[in-house]
PDB file of C-alpha atoms in Angstrom:
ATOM      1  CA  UNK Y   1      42.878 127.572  84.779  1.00 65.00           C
ATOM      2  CA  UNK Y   2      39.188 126.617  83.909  1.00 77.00           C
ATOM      3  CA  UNK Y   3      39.241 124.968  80.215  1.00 93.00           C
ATOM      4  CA  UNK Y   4      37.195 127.232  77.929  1.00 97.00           C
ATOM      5  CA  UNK Y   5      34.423 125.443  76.393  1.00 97.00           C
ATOM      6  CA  UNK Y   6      34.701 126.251  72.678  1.00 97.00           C
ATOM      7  CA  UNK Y   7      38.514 127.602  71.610  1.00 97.00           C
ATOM      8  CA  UNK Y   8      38.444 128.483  67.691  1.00 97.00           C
ATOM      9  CA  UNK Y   9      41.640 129.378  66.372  1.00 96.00           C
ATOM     10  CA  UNK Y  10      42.150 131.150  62.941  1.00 97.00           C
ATOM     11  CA  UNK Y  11      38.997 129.103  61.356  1.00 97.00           C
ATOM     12  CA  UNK Y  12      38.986 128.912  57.731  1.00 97.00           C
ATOM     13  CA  UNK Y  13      36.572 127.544  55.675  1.00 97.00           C
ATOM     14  CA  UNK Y  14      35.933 127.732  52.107  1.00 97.00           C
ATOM     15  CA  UNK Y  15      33.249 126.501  49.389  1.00 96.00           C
ATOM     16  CA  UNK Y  16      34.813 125.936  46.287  1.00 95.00           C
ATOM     17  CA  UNK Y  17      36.360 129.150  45.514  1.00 95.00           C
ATOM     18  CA  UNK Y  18      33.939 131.041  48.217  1.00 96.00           C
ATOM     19  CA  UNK Y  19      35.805 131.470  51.563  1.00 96.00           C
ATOM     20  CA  UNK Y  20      33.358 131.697  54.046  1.00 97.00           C
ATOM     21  CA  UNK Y  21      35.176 132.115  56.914  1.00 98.00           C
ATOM     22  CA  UNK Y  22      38.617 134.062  56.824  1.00 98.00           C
ATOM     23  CA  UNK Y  23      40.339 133.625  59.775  1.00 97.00           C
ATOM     24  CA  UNK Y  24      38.122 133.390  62.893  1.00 97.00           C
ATOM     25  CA  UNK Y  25      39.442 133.323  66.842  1.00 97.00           C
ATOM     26  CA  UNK Y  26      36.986 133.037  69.307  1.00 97.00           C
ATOM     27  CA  UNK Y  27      36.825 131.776  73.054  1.00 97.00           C
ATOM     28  CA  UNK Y  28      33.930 130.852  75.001  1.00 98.00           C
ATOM     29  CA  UNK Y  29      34.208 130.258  78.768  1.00 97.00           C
ATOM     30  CA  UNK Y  30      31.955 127.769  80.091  1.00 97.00           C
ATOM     31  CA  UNK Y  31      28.922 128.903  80.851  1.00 96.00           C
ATOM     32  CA  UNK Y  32      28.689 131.897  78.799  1.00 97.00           C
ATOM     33  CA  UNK Y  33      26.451 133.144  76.629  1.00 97.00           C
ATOM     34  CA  UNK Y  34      27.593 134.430  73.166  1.00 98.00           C
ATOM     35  CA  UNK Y  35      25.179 135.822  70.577  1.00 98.00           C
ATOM     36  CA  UNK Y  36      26.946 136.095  67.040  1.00 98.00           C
ATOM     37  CA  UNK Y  37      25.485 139.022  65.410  1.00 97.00           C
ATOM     38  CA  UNK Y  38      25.675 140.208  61.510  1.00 96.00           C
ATOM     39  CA  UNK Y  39      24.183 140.372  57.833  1.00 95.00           C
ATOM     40  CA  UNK Y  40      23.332 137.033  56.425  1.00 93.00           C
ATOM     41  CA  UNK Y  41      25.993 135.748  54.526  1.00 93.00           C
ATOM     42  CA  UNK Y  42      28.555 136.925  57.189  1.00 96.00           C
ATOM     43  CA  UNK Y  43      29.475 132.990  58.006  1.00 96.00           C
ATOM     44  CA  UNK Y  44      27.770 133.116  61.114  1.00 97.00           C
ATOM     45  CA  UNK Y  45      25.493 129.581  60.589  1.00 96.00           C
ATOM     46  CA  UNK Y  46      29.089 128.445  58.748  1.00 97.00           C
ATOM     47  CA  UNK Y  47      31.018 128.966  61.790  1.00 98.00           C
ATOM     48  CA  UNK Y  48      28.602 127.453  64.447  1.00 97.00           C
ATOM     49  CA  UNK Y  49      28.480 124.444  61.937  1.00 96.00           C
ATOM     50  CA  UNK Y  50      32.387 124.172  62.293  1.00 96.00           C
ATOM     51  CA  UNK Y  51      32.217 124.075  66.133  1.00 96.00           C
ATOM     52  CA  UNK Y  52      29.985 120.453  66.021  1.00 93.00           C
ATOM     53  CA  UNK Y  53      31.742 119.530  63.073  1.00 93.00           C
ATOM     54  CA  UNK Y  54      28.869 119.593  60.269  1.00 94.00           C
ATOM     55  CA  UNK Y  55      31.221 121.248  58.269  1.00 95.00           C
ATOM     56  CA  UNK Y  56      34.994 120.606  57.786  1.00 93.00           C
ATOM     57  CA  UNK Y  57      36.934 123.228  58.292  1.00 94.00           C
ATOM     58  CA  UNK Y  58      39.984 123.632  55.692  1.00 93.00           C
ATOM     59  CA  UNK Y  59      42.919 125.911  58.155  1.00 92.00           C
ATOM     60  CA  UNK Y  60      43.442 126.287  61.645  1.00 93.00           C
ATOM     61  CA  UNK Y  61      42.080 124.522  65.264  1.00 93.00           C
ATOM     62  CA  UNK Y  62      38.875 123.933  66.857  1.00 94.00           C
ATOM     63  CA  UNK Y  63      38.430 122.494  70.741  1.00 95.00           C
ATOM     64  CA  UNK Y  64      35.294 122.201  72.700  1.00 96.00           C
ATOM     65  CA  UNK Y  65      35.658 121.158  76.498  1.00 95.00           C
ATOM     66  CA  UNK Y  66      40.112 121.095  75.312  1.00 94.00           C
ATOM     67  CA  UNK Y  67      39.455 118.495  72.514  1.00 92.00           C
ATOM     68  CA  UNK Y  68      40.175 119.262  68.852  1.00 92.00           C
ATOM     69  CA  UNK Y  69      37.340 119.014  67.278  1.00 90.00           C
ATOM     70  CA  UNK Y  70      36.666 116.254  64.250  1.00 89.00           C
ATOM     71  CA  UNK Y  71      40.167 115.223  64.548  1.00 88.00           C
ATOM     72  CA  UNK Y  72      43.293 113.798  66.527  1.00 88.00           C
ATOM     73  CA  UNK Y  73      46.610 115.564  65.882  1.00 86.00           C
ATOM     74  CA  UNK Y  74      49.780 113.342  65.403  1.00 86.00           C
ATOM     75  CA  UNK Y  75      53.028 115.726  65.756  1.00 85.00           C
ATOM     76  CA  UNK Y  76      51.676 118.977  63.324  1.00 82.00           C
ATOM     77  CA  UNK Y  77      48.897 116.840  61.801  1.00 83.00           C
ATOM     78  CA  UNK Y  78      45.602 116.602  61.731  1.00 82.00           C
ATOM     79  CA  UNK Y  79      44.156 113.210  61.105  1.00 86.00           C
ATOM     80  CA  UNK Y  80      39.975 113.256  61.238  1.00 87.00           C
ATOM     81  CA  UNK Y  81      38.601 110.523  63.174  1.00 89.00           C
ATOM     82  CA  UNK Y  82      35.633 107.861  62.385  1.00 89.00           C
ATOM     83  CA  UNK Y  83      32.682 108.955  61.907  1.00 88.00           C
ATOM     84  CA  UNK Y  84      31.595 106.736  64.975  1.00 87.00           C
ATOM     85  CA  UNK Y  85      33.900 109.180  67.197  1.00 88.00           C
ATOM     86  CA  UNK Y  86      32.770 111.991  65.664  1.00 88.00           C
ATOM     87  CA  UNK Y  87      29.346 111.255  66.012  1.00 86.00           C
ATOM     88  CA  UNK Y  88      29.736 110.084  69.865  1.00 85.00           C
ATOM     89  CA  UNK Y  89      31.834 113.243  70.393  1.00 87.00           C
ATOM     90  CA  UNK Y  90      29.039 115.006  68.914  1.00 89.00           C
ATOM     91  CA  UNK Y  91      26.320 114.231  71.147  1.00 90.00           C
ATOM     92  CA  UNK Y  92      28.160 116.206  73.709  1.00 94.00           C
ATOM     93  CA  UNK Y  93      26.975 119.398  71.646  1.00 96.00           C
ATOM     94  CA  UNK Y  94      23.182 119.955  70.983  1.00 96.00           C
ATOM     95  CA  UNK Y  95      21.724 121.953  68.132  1.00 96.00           C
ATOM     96  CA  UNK Y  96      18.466 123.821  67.920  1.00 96.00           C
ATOM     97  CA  UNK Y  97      18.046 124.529  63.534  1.00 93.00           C
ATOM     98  CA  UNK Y  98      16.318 127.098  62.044  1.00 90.00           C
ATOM     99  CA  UNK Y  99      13.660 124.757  60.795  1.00 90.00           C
ATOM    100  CA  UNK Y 100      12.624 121.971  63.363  1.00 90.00           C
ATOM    101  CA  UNK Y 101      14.169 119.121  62.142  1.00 91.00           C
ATOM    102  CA  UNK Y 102      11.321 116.977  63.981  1.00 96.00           C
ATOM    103  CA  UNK Y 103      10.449 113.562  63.089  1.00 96.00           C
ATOM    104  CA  UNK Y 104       7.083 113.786  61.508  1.00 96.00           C
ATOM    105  CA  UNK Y 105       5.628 110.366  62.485  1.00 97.00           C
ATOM    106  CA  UNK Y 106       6.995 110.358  66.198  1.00 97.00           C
ATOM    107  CA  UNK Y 107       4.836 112.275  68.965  1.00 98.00           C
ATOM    108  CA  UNK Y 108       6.594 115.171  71.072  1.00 98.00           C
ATOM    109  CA  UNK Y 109       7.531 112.723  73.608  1.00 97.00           C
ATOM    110  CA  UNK Y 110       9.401 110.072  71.117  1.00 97.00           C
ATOM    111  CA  UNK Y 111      10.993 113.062  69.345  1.00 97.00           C
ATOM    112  CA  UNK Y 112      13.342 113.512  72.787  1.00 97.00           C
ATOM    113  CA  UNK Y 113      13.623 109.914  73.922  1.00 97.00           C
ATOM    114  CA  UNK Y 114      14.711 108.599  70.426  1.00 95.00           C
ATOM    115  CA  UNK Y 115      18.756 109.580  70.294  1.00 93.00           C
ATOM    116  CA  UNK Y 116      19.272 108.836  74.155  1.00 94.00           C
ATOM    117  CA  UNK Y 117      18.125 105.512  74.013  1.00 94.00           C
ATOM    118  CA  UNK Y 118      18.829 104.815  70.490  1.00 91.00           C
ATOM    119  CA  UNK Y 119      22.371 106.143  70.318  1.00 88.00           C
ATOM    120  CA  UNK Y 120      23.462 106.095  73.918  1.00 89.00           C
ATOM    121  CA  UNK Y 121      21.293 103.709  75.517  1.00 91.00           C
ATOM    122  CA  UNK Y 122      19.708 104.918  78.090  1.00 92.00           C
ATOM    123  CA  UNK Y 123      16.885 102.937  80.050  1.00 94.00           C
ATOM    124  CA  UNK Y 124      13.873 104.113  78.488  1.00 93.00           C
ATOM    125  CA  UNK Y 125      11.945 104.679  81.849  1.00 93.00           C
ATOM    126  CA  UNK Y 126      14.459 107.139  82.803  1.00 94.00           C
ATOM    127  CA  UNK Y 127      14.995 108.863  79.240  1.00 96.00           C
ATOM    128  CA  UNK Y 128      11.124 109.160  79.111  1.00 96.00           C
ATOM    129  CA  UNK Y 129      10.670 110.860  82.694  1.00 96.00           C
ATOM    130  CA  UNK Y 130      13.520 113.523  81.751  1.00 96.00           C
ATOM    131  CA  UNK Y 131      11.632 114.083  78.406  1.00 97.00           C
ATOM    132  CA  UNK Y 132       8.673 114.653  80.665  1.00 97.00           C
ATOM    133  CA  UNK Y 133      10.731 117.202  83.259  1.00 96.00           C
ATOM    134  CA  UNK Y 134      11.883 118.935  79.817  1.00 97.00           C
ATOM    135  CA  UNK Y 135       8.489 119.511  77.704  1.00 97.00           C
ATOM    136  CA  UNK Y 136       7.519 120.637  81.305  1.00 96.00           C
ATOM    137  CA  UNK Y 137      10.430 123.387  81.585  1.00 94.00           C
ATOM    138  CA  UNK Y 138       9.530 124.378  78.006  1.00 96.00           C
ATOM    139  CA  UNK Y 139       6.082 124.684  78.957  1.00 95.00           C
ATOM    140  CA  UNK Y 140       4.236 121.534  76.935  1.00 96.00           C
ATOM    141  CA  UNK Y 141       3.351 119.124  79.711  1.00 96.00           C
ATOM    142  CA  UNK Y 142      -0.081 118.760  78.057  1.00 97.00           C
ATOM    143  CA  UNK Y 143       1.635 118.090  74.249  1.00 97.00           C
ATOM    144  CA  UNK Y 144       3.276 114.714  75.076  1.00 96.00           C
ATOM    145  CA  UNK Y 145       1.492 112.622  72.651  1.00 97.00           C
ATOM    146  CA  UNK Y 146       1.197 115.372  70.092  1.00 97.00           C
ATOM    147  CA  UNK Y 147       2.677 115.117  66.681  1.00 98.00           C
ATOM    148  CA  UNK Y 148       4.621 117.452  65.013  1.00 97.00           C
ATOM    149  CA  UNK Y 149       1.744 118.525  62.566  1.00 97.00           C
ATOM    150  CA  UNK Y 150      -0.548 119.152  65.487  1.00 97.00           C
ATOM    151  CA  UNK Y 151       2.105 121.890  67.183  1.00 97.00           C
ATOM    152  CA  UNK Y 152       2.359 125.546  66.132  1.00 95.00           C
ATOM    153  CA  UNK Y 153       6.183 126.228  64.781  1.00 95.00           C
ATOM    154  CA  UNK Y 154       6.721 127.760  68.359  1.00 95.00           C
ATOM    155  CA  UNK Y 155       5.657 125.035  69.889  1.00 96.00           C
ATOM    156  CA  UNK Y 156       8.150 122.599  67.552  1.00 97.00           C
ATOM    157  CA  UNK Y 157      10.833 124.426  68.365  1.00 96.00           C
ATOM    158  CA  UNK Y 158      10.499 123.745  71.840  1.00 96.00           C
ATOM    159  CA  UNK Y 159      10.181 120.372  71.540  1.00 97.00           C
ATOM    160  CA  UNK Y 160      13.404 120.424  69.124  1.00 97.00           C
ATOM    161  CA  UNK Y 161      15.172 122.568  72.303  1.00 97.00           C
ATOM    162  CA  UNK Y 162      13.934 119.738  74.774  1.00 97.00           C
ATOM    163  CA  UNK Y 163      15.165 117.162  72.553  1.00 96.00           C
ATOM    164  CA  UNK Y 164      18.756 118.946  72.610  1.00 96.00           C
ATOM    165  CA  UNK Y 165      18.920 118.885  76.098  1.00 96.00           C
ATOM    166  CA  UNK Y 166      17.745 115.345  76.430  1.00 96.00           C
ATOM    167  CA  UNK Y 167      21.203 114.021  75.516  1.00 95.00           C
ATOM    168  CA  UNK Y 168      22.837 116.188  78.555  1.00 95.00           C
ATOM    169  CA  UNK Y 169      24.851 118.233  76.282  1.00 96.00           C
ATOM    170  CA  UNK Y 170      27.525 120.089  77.466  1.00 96.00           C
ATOM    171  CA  UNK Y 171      27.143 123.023  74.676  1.00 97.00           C
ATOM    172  CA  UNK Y 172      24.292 124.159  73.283  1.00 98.00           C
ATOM    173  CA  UNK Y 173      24.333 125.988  69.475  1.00 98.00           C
ATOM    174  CA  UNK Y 174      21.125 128.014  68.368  1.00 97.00           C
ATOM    175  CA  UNK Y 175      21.486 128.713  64.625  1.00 96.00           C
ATOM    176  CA  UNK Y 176      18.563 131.713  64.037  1.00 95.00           C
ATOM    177  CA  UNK Y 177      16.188 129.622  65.979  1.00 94.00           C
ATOM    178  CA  UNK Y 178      13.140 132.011  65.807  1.00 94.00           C
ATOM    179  CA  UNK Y 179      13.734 133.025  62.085  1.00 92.00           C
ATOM    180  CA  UNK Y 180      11.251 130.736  60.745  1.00 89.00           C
ATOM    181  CA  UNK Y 181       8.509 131.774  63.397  1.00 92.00           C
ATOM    182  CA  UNK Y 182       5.661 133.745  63.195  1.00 90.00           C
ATOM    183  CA  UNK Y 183       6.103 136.998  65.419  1.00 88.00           C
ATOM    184  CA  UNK Y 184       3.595 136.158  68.042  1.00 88.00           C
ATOM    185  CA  UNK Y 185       5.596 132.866  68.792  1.00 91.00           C
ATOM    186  CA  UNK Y 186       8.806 134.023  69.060  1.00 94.00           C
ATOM    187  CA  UNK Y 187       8.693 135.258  72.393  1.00 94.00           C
ATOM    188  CA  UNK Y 188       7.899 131.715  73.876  1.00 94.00           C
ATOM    189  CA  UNK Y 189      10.871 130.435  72.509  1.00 95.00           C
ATOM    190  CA  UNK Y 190      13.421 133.202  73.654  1.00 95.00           C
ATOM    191  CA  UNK Y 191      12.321 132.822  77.237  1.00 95.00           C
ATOM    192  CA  UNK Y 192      12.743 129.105  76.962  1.00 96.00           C
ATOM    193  CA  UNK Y 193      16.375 129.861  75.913  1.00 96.00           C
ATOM    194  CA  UNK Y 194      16.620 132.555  78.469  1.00 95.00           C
ATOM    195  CA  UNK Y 195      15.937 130.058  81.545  1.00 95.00           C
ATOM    196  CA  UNK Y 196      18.299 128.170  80.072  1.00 96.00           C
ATOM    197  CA  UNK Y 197      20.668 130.659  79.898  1.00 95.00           C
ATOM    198  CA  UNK Y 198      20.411 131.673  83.369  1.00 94.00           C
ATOM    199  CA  UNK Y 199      20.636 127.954  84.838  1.00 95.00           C
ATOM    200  CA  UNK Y 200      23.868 128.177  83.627  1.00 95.00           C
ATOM    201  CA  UNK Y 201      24.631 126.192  80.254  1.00 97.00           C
ATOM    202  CA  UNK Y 202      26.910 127.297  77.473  1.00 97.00           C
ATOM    203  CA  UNK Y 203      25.201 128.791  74.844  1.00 98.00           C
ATOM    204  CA  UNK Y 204      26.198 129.716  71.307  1.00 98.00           C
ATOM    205  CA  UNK Y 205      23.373 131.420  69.223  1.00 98.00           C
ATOM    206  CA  UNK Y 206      23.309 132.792  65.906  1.00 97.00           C
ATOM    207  CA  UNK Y 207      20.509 135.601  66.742  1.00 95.00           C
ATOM    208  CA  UNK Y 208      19.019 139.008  64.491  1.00 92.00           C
ATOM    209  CA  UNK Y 209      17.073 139.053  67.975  1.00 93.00           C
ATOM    210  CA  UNK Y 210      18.679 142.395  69.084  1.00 94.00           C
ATOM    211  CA  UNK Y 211      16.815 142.655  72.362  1.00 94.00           C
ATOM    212  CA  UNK Y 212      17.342 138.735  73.608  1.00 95.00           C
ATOM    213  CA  UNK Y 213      21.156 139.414  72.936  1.00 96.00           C
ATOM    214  CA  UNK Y 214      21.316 142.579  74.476  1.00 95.00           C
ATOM    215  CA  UNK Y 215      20.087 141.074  77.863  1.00 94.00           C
ATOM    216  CA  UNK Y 216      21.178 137.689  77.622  1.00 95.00           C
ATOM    217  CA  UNK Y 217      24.342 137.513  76.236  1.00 97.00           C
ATOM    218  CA  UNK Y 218      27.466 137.565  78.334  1.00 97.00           C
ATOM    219  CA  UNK Y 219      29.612 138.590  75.123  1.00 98.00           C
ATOM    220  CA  UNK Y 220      28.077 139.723  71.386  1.00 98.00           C
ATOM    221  CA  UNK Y 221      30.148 138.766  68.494  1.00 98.00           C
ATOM    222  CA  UNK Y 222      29.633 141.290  65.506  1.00 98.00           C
ATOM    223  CA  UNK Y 223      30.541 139.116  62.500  1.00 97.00           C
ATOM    224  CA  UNK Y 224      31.036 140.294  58.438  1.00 97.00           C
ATOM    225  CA  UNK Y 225      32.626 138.954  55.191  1.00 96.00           C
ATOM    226  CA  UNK Y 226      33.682 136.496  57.252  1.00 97.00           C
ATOM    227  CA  UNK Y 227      35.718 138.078  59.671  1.00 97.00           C
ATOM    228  CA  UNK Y 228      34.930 139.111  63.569  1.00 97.00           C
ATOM    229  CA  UNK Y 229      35.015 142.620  63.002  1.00 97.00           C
ATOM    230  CA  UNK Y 230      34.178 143.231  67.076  1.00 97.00           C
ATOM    231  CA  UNK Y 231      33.595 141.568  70.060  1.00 97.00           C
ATOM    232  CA  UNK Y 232      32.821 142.518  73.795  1.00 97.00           C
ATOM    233  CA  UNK Y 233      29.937 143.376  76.006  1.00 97.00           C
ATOM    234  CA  UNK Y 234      26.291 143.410  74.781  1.00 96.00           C
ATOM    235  CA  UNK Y 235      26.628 147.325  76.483  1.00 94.00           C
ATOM    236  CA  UNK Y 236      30.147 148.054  74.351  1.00 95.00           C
ATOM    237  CA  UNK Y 237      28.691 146.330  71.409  1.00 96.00           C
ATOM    238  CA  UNK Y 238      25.422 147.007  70.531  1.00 96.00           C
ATOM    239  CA  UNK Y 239      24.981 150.104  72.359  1.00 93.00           C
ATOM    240  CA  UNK Y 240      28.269 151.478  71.681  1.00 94.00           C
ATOM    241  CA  UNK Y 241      29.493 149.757  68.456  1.00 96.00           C
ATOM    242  CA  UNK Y 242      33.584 151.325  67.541  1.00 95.00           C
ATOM    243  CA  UNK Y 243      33.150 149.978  63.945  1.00 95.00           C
ATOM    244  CA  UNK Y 244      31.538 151.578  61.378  1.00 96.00           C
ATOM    245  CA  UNK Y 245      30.168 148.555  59.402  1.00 96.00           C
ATOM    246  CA  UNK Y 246      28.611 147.208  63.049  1.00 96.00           C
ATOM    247  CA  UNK Y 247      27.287 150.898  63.343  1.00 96.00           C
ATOM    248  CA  UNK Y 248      25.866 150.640  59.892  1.00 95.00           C
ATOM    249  CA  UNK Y 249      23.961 146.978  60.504  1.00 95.00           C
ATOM    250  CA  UNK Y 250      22.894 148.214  63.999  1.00 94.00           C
ATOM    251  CA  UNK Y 251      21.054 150.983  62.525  1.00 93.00           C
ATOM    252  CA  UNK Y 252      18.839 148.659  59.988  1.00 91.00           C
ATOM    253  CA  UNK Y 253      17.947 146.581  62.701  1.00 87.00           C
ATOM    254  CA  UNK Y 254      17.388 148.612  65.800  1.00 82.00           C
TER     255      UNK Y 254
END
């Protein structure tokens, strides 16, 4: 049996008295696509925290790749590990924010080659001819020395995607990552992520991007009140939803 790539199990997770997330199960297979659809405050961005361990979750198991993640378990407990392991386990998982996350005062190229040389050491001759080959497949050959400032928000995004994928990650997690664009560049950035998609890499993405989930997504997760209320097939989800609240959201946003 192939290992599934992300395996949440009953996921709690609360904020103070606030519990976010109620009791999530989820599997992703590797490389799948899975779009997490749903009203903002539905735990969505919570949950795909939880999976690279940003946030702690309080009840139940995580695994990405058939590890637990942010801990060891020692007969029924759970024992969280250094934040050295968690960090290097973490690398294995890249990111893409709603806002860029850039470093202001590095160009385009620096902003990819900094973590793999810096926190896995990597040669920098090879680190900075991959971050060449991937502002290339994200279509910014010509903004290598650019800095952040200089670059439309589309255009930073990119750069943050390429910088994802310049530590080889074996899971990629999108959290809204065309929310804080402009209409017009939105677009670029979806067919970025849907070449990536189709070369075959494990994507997660918190999306209100009806039509990129729709034809991207190999499963569409409708979440609410932090629950999943349904799950299945972009063509059994969105186009015919069984629940009425996913019914009732669809119809806002389509």
């Amino acid at each position: 049996m192939t290992t599934l790539m992300v395996d949440a199990q009953s996921i709690h997770k609360s904020f103070g008295i606030n519990e976010v997330l109620k009791g999530i199960t989820l599997e992703v297979e590797p490389g799948e696509v899975v779009c997490l659809l749903g009203p903002s405050g539905s735990g969505k961005s919570t949950f795909l925290r939880c999976i690279n361990h940003l946030e702690k979750i309080n009840a139940g198991r995580l695994y990405v790749d058939g590890e637990l993640v942010g801990y060891r378990q020692q007969g029924d407990r759970l024992h969280e590990l250094h934040d050295k392991e968690i960090a290097r386990k973490r690398t294995e998982i890249g990111m893409v924010f709603q806002n860029f996350n850039l470093f202001p005062h590095m160009t385009a190229l620096e902003n990819i080659t900094e973590a793999p040389t810096r926190v896995k050491g990597e040669p920098k001759h090879d680190v900075n001819a991959r971050a060449r080959d991937l502002l290339a497949k994200v279509g910014l050959s010509e903004k290598v020395g650019a800095y952040p400032r200089q670059l439309s928000g589309g255009q930073q995004q990119r750069v943050a995607i390429a910088r994802a994928l310049a530590m080889r990650p074996k899971l990629m997690l999108f959290d809204e990552p065309t929310s804080a664009l402009d209409p017009e560049l939105v677009g670029d950035v979806l067919a970025v992520m849907r070449d990536l998609a189709r070369s075959g890499m494990t994507m997660v993405v918190v999306t209100h991007e009806i039509g990129f989930a729709r034809e991207v997504a190999d499963k569409v997760v409708f979440m609410d009140g932090g629950v999943v209320v349904e799950q299945g097939l972009p063509s059994e989800v969105i186009s015919n939803p069984r629940h009425e609240r996913t019914k009732a959201f669809l119809a806002q946003v389509l």
